[in-house]
Each structure stands twice: as C-alpha cells, then as structure tokens.
Amino acid sequence: MQTRVLHWVGNLAIGIVGALLWVAEPLAVPLLAVPLVLTFLAYRGWLRSVEERDAMRELAGEAEQISSGGGTSRLTLPPGQEDARTLAVSLNAMLARLEGAFDRERLFIRETSHELRTPITICRGHLELLDAEPDPTDLEETVDLVVDELDRMARIVDDMNTVARMEDPASLRRVEIGVDALVADVAAKTALLTDGRLSVDRAAPDLRVTADPQRLTQALINLVNNAIQHTPDGTLVELRATEGQAHWRFEVADHGGGVPGGSETAVFQPFCTGTSKRPGNGLGLAIVSGIARAHGGRAGLDNRPGDGAAFWLEVPR
C-alpha cells in the first residue's frame, strides 16, 4: 500500500513540474526533458527496489514461520514482483522435495519397525515357550527356527542399508558403458532364473550411456526378478533399452496380471509386496527407484491390469 502511494505521488509530481514549466516557459521544456526523464527513471528504479525489498522481507518472514513449524508449508507468491516471485517458486520446489524426503523417511522407519517386529516376536515366543517347558526334543527345532528368523532380520537390515545408500549420488561410480553390453550382461546373469523365458531386444553396439554399471545392472536384475516372480510359468518376459532425447529407458515387460489399479506408485515404496504370496521383503523395486533417482532419473511402470505391466527406469544419457 505504501509503495502504491509513493508510485502515485511520484507520477503526479513529475506531471505537475512539467505543466508548470510549460506554463512558465514553453521553450525550456525540451531543454529540461532529458533531466526530467532521468529523474523519473531514477525514481521508478528506487520505487521498484523498495517494492522488491518489501517482498523479500515478507518472504523471509514466511520462511521463518515455516522453519519454526507455524503457518503453511509453502511461501505465498508475491504479486507483480518477478524476482521475488521466481525466488518463491524455487523455494517452494525445494520445500516440496524436502517434504517428500521426510515423508519417505517416516514411511521407511514405520515399515522397518513393522518388518522387524514380526521375526522378533516369533523368536521371543518360541524361546519363552522353551524356557517355560524345557524339552530337549524341541530344542533343535527351536534353535533352527530362531536362526532362520535372525537370518531374515539380517537380510532385511542389509536391504535397508542398500535402499538408503542407493539414493546418494556420491555412492555411484559413473563410467561410459555400452547399452547393448549392459543388457546382454543382465540377460546372462539372470539366465538360470528366467529359464529361457527372457526375450532381449538388443541395442546397437555403438550406443553408450554414462552410469554406474554395477548399480544399473542390480536395478535391471531386480526388475527381471520381479517380473519372473509375478508371472505364470512359461510366460515371456521382455527386456529392452530405448533411447530418448535426454535419457535412456530400460524396460522389463511381462504378461502377468499387472498391478492393482491405484497402486502404481506404492509398489516402489519400501516393503510393499502387494497381494503376492511369493517370498521377498518388498525392497526390490524400492532399490530400483533409489538407483534411478541417484542417477538423476526416475522409475515407474506402464500398467495393464489383467494383461501385465512394463516396469522401467530412466537415466540421463
């Protein structure tokens, strides 16, 4: 409001000065035009700086409220202030990313607690039963069960560390690799698993991608393993790499039952196993997503409920 008044007063003052000069001495107006224009431009520049300053102060105040946990979780976009508005848009995008990261962290901790609670409960129950009713004949069976559950907890912890490590770009060792060689290597390493069910669409031998070959291979093996586990025996699984303008897309398509509608994003969350009764802790696709994000890419799927799904990850070229 204050800057609007200053804007109006300044324009009025320049107009009055010009009118008075014209009345007093019309011939002097052309001589004074340049100083008047320069004065007017200087005034407008000063006024703009005042408006920008006020807008920045408002943004700083809102940011401090958000930091202290009060107010909304986003900054208000200042009307008419291009620089301040651009800054607010960038800060809101950063806040959205941070919010997403915190949400994933909370989900990860909650799901981890749930996954570890089950084997701990099983171990404790059998050990308490053995302590209450010692029976040498049950000792060996109880020991085997407890060791098996401890092994399962160890695998969960190892996979959790993998998921946490995968999203860190600093953990990558990027080199230039042949796309065709990468796909062929994945096919060779999953040959026993796929038992002839994997169809590979080979790329031209001279096409290259800059990525961490071990992590990318791990992600593709996870996608192939996921497809084999969720499709009927004898069903074909397809592995292909396609080149986009700014990225490479690696895709594993199957012809199973697809993913239940509405869960296309949830399947990439840690410990999501869907309706499958197959063994696994639900971290395979989360690892794929983490590897894609660490490369500056993304993971997703093209879902065809009842007719299969195509899981993919994209990495920059």
PDB file of N, CA and C in Angstrom, residues 93-136:
ATOM      1  N   ALA A  93       9.582 -25.240  -4.483  1.00  0.00           N
ATOM      2  CA  ALA A  93      10.001 -26.519  -5.073  1.00  0.00           C
ATOM      3  C   ALA A  93      10.948 -27.253  -4.131  1.00  0.00           C
ATOM      4  N   MET A  94      11.881 -26.503  -3.498  1.00  0.00           N
ATOM      5  CA  MET A  94      12.798 -27.113  -2.536  1.00  0.00           C
ATOM      6  C   MET A  94      12.033 -27.663  -1.332  1.00  0.00           C
ATOM      7  N   LEU A  95      11.054 -26.905  -0.841  1.00  0.00           N
ATOM      8  CA  LEU A  95      10.242 -27.361   0.287  1.00  0.00           C
ATOM      9  C   LEU A  95       9.472 -28.628  -0.059  1.00  0.00           C
ATOM     10  N   ALA A  96       8.974 -28.692  -1.294  1.00  0.00           N
ATOM     11  CA  ALA A  96       8.240 -29.887  -1.723  1.00  0.00           C
ATOM     12  C   ALA A  96       9.154 -31.106  -1.735  1.00  0.00           C
ATOM     13  N   ARG A  97      10.399 -30.919  -2.218  1.00  0.00           N
ATOM     14  CA  ARG A  97      11.345 -32.042  -2.231  1.00  0.00           C
ATOM     15  C   ARG A  97      11.695 -32.477  -0.810  1.00  0.00           C
ATOM     16  N   LEU A  98      11.922 -31.511   0.070  1.00  0.00           N
ATOM     17  CA  LEU A  98      12.240 -31.839   1.458  1.00  0.00           C
ATOM     18  C   LEU A  98      11.072 -32.552   2.129  1.00  0.00           C
ATOM     19  N   GLU A  99       9.867 -32.068   1.864  1.00  0.00           N
ATOM     20  CA  GLU A  99       8.681 -32.695   2.446  1.00  0.00           C
ATOM     21  C   GLU A  99       8.546 -34.131   1.975  1.00  0.00           C
ATOM     22  N   GLY A 100       8.791 -34.344   0.684  1.00  0.00           N
ATOM     23  CA  GLY A 100       8.740 -35.702   0.153  1.00  0.00           C
ATOM     24  C   GLY A 100       9.790 -36.603   0.778  1.00  0.00           C
ATOM     25  N   ALA A 101      10.995 -36.049   0.979  1.00  0.00           N
ATOM     26  CA  ALA A 101      12.074 -36.836   1.596  1.00  0.00           C
ATOM     27  C   ALA A 101      11.727 -37.207   3.040  1.00  0.00           C
ATOM     28  N   PHE A 102      11.165 -36.249   3.782  1.00  0.00           N
ATOM     29  CA  PHE A 102      10.776 -36.536   5.166  1.00  0.00           C
ATOM     30  C   PHE A 102       9.642 -37.564   5.215  1.00  0.00           C
ATOM     31  N   ASP A 103       8.701 -37.466   4.284  1.00  0.00           N
ATOM     32  CA  ASP A 103       7.606 -38.438   4.241  1.00  0.00           C
ATOM     33  C   ASP A 103       8.146 -39.837   3.966  1.00  0.00           C
ATOM     34  N   ARG A 104       9.093 -39.937   3.014  1.00  0.00           N
ATOM     35  CA  ARG A 104       9.681 -41.249   2.712  1.00  0.00           C
ATOM     36  C   ARG A 104      10.455 -41.786   3.916  1.00  0.00           C
ATOM     37  N   GLU A 105      11.135 -40.876   4.627  1.00  0.00           N
ATOM     38  CA  GLU A 105      11.890 -41.312   5.811  1.00  0.00           C
ATOM     39  C   GLU A 105      10.954 -41.847   6.895  1.00  0.00           C
ATOM     40  N   ARG A 106       9.847 -41.124   7.135  1.00  0.00           N
ATOM     41  CA  ARG A 106       8.887 -41.589   8.148  1.00  0.00           C
ATOM     42  C   ARG A 106       8.275 -42.928   7.747  1.00  0.00           C
ATOM     43  N   LEU A 107       7.929 -43.059   6.472  1.00  0.00           N
ATOM     44  CA  LEU A 107       7.360 -44.322   5.995  1.00  0.00           C
ATOM     45  C   LEU A 107       8.368 -45.451   6.134  1.00  0.00           C
ATOM     46  N   PHE A 108       9.616 -45.158   5.789  1.00  0.00           N
ATOM     47  CA  PHE A 108      10.672 -46.167   5.859  1.00  0.00           C
ATOM     48  C   PHE A 108      10.856 -46.656   7.292  1.00  0.00           C
ATOM     49  N   ILE A 109      10.888 -45.722   8.236  1.00  0.00           N
ATOM     50  CA  ILE A 109      11.064 -46.097   9.643  1.00  0.00           C
ATOM     51  C   ILE A 109       9.868 -46.910  10.135  1.00  0.00           C
ATOM     52  N   ARG A 110       8.654 -46.478   9.775  1.00  0.00           N
ATOM     53  CA  ARG A 110       7.452 -47.191  10.217  1.00  0.00           C
ATOM     54  C   ARG A 110       7.407 -48.614   9.653  1.00  0.00           C
ATOM     55  N   GLU A 111       7.694 -48.739   8.361  1.00  0.00           N
ATOM     56  CA  GLU A 111       7.643 -50.061   7.730  1.00  0.00           C
ATOM     57  C   GLU A 111       8.777 -50.952   8.243  1.00  0.00           C
ATOM     58  N   THR A 112       9.938 -50.347   8.496  1.00  0.00           N
ATOM     59  CA  THR A 112      11.055 -51.135   9.037  1.00  0.00           C
ATOM     60  C   THR A 112      10.706 -51.699  10.409  1.00  0.00           C
ATOM     61  N   SER A 113      10.111 -50.870  11.248  1.00  0.00           N
ATOM     62  CA  SER A 113       9.707 -51.334  12.580  1.00  0.00           C
ATOM     63  C   SER A 113       8.728 -52.507  12.478  1.00  0.00           C
ATOM     64  N   HIS A 114       7.806 -52.391  11.538  1.00  0.00           N
ATOM     65  CA  HIS A 114       6.813 -53.460  11.368  1.00  0.00           C
ATOM     66  C   HIS A 114       7.477 -54.754  10.895  1.00  0.00           C
ATOM     67  N   GLU A 115       8.393 -54.622   9.917  1.00  0.00           N
ATOM     68  CA  GLU A 115       9.031 -55.810   9.363  1.00  0.00           C
ATOM     69  C   GLU A 115       9.915 -56.511  10.386  1.00  0.00           C
ATOM     70  N   LEU A 116      10.612 -55.746  11.222  1.00  0.00           N
ATOM     71  CA  LEU A 116      11.495 -56.357  12.213  1.00  0.00           C
ATOM     72  C   LEU A 116      10.732 -56.885  13.426  1.00  0.00           C
ATOM     73  N   ARG A 117       9.562 -56.312  13.681  1.00  0.00           N
ATOM     74  CA  ARG A 117       8.793 -56.742  14.846  1.00  0.00           C
ATOM     75  C   ARG A 117       8.335 -58.203  14.713  1.00  0.00           C
ATOM     76  N   THR A 118       8.000 -58.630  13.504  1.00  0.00           N
ATOM     77  CA  THR A 118       7.477 -59.989  13.312  1.00  0.00           C
ATOM     78  C   THR A 118       8.513 -61.059  13.663  1.00  0.00           C
ATOM     79  N   PRO A 119       9.716 -61.047  13.090  1.00  0.00           N
ATOM     80  CA  PRO A 119      10.689 -62.082  13.483  1.00  0.00           C
ATOM     81  C   PRO A 119      11.096 -61.997  14.951  1.00  0.00           C
ATOM     82  N   ILE A 120      11.150 -60.782  15.497  1.00  0.00           N
ATOM     83  CA  ILE A 120      11.490 -60.654  16.920  1.00  0.00           C
ATOM     84  C   ILE A 120      10.415 -61.301  17.772  1.00  0.00           C
ATOM     85  N   THR A 121       9.152 -61.093  17.435  1.00  0.00           N
ATOM     86  CA  THR A 121       8.048 -61.698  18.188  1.00  0.00           C
ATOM     87  C   THR A 121       8.092 -63.212  18.093  1.00  0.00           C
ATOM     88  N   ILE A 122       8.391 -63.730  16.906  1.00  0.00           N
ATOM     89  CA  ILE A 122       8.469 -65.188  16.719  1.00  0.00           C
ATOM     90  C   ILE A 122       9.588 -65.769  17.577  1.00  0.00           C
ATOM     91  N   CYS A 123      10.763 -65.149  17.525  1.00  0.00           N
ATOM     92  CA  CYS A 123      11.900 -65.651  18.315  1.00  0.00           C
ATOM     93  C   CYS A 123      11.581 -65.621  19.808  1.00  0.00           C
ATOM     94  N   ARG A 124      11.041 -64.512  20.263  1.00  0.00           N
ATOM     95  CA  ARG A 124      10.754 -64.377  21.689  1.00  0.00           C
ATOM     96  C   ARG A 124       9.716 -65.392  22.141  1.00  0.00           C
ATOM     97  N   GLY A 125       8.676 -65.583  21.332  1.00  0.00           N
ATOM     98  CA  GLY A 125       7.624 -66.528  21.712  1.00  0.00           C
ATOM     99  C   GLY A 125       8.147 -67.940  21.860  1.00  0.00           C
ATOM    100  N   HIS A 126       8.939 -68.395  20.925  1.00  0.00           N
ATOM    101  CA  HIS A 126       9.457 -69.769  20.994  1.00  0.00           C
ATOM    102  C   HIS A 126      10.481 -69.930  22.107  1.00  0.00           C
ATOM    103  N   LEU A 127      11.301 -68.907  22.339  1.00  0.00           N
ATOM    104  CA  LEU A 127      12.278 -69.008  23.427  1.00  0.00           C
ATOM    105  C   LEU A 127      11.591 -69.000  24.789  1.00  0.00           C
ATOM    106  N   GLU A 128      10.548 -68.176  24.934  1.00  0.00           N
ATOM    107  CA  GLU A 128       9.794 -68.162  26.197  1.00  0.00           C
ATOM    108  C   GLU A 128       9.090 -69.492  26.421  1.00  0.00           C
ATOM    109  N   LEU A 129       8.565 -70.084  25.348  1.00  0.00           N
ATOM    110  CA  LEU A 129       7.906 -71.391  25.467  1.00  0.00           C
ATOM    111  C   LEU A 129       8.915 -72.458  25.862  1.00  0.00           C
ATOM    112  N   LEU A 130      10.093 -72.406  25.282  1.00  0.00           N
ATOM    113  CA  LEU A 130      11.132 -73.381  25.627  1.00  0.00           C
ATOM    114  C   LEU A 130      11.598 -73.195  27.066  1.00  0.00           C
ATOM    115  N   ASP A 131      11.641 -71.935  27.529  1.00  0.00           N
ATOM    116  CA  ASP A 131      12.053 -71.667  28.903  1.00  0.00           C
ATOM    117  C   ASP A 131      11.002 -72.136  29.905  1.00  0.00           C
ATOM    118  N   ALA A 132       9.720 -71.987  29.546  1.00  0.00           N
ATOM    119  CA  ALA A 132       8.645 -72.392  30.458  1.00  0.00           C
ATOM    120  C   ALA A 132       8.492 -73.906  30.507  1.00  0.00           C
ATOM    121  N   GLU A 133       8.690 -74.557  29.366  1.00  0.00           N
ATOM    122  CA  GLU A 133       8.529 -76.010  29.288  1.00  0.00           C
ATOM    123  C   GLU A 133       9.740 -76.618  28.592  1.00  0.00           C
ATOM    124  N   PRO A 134      10.863 -76.711  29.300  1.00  0.00           N
ATOM    125  CA  PRO A 134      12.078 -77.240  28.659  1.00  0.00           C
ATOM    126  C   PRO A 134      11.860 -78.662  28.151  1.00  0.00           C
ATOM    127  N   ASP A 135      12.149 -78.863  26.896  1.00  0.00           N
ATOM    128  CA  ASP A 135      12.001 -80.188  26.290  1.00  0.00           C
ATOM    129  C   ASP A 135      13.152 -80.371  25.304  1.00  0.00           C
ATOM    130  N   PRO A 136      14.065 -81.277  25.627  1.00  0.00           N
ATOM    131  CA  PRO A 136      15.231 -81.479  24.753  1.00  0.00           C
ATOM    132  C   PRO A 136      14.844 -81.803  23.311  1.00  0.00           C
TER     133      PRO A 136
END
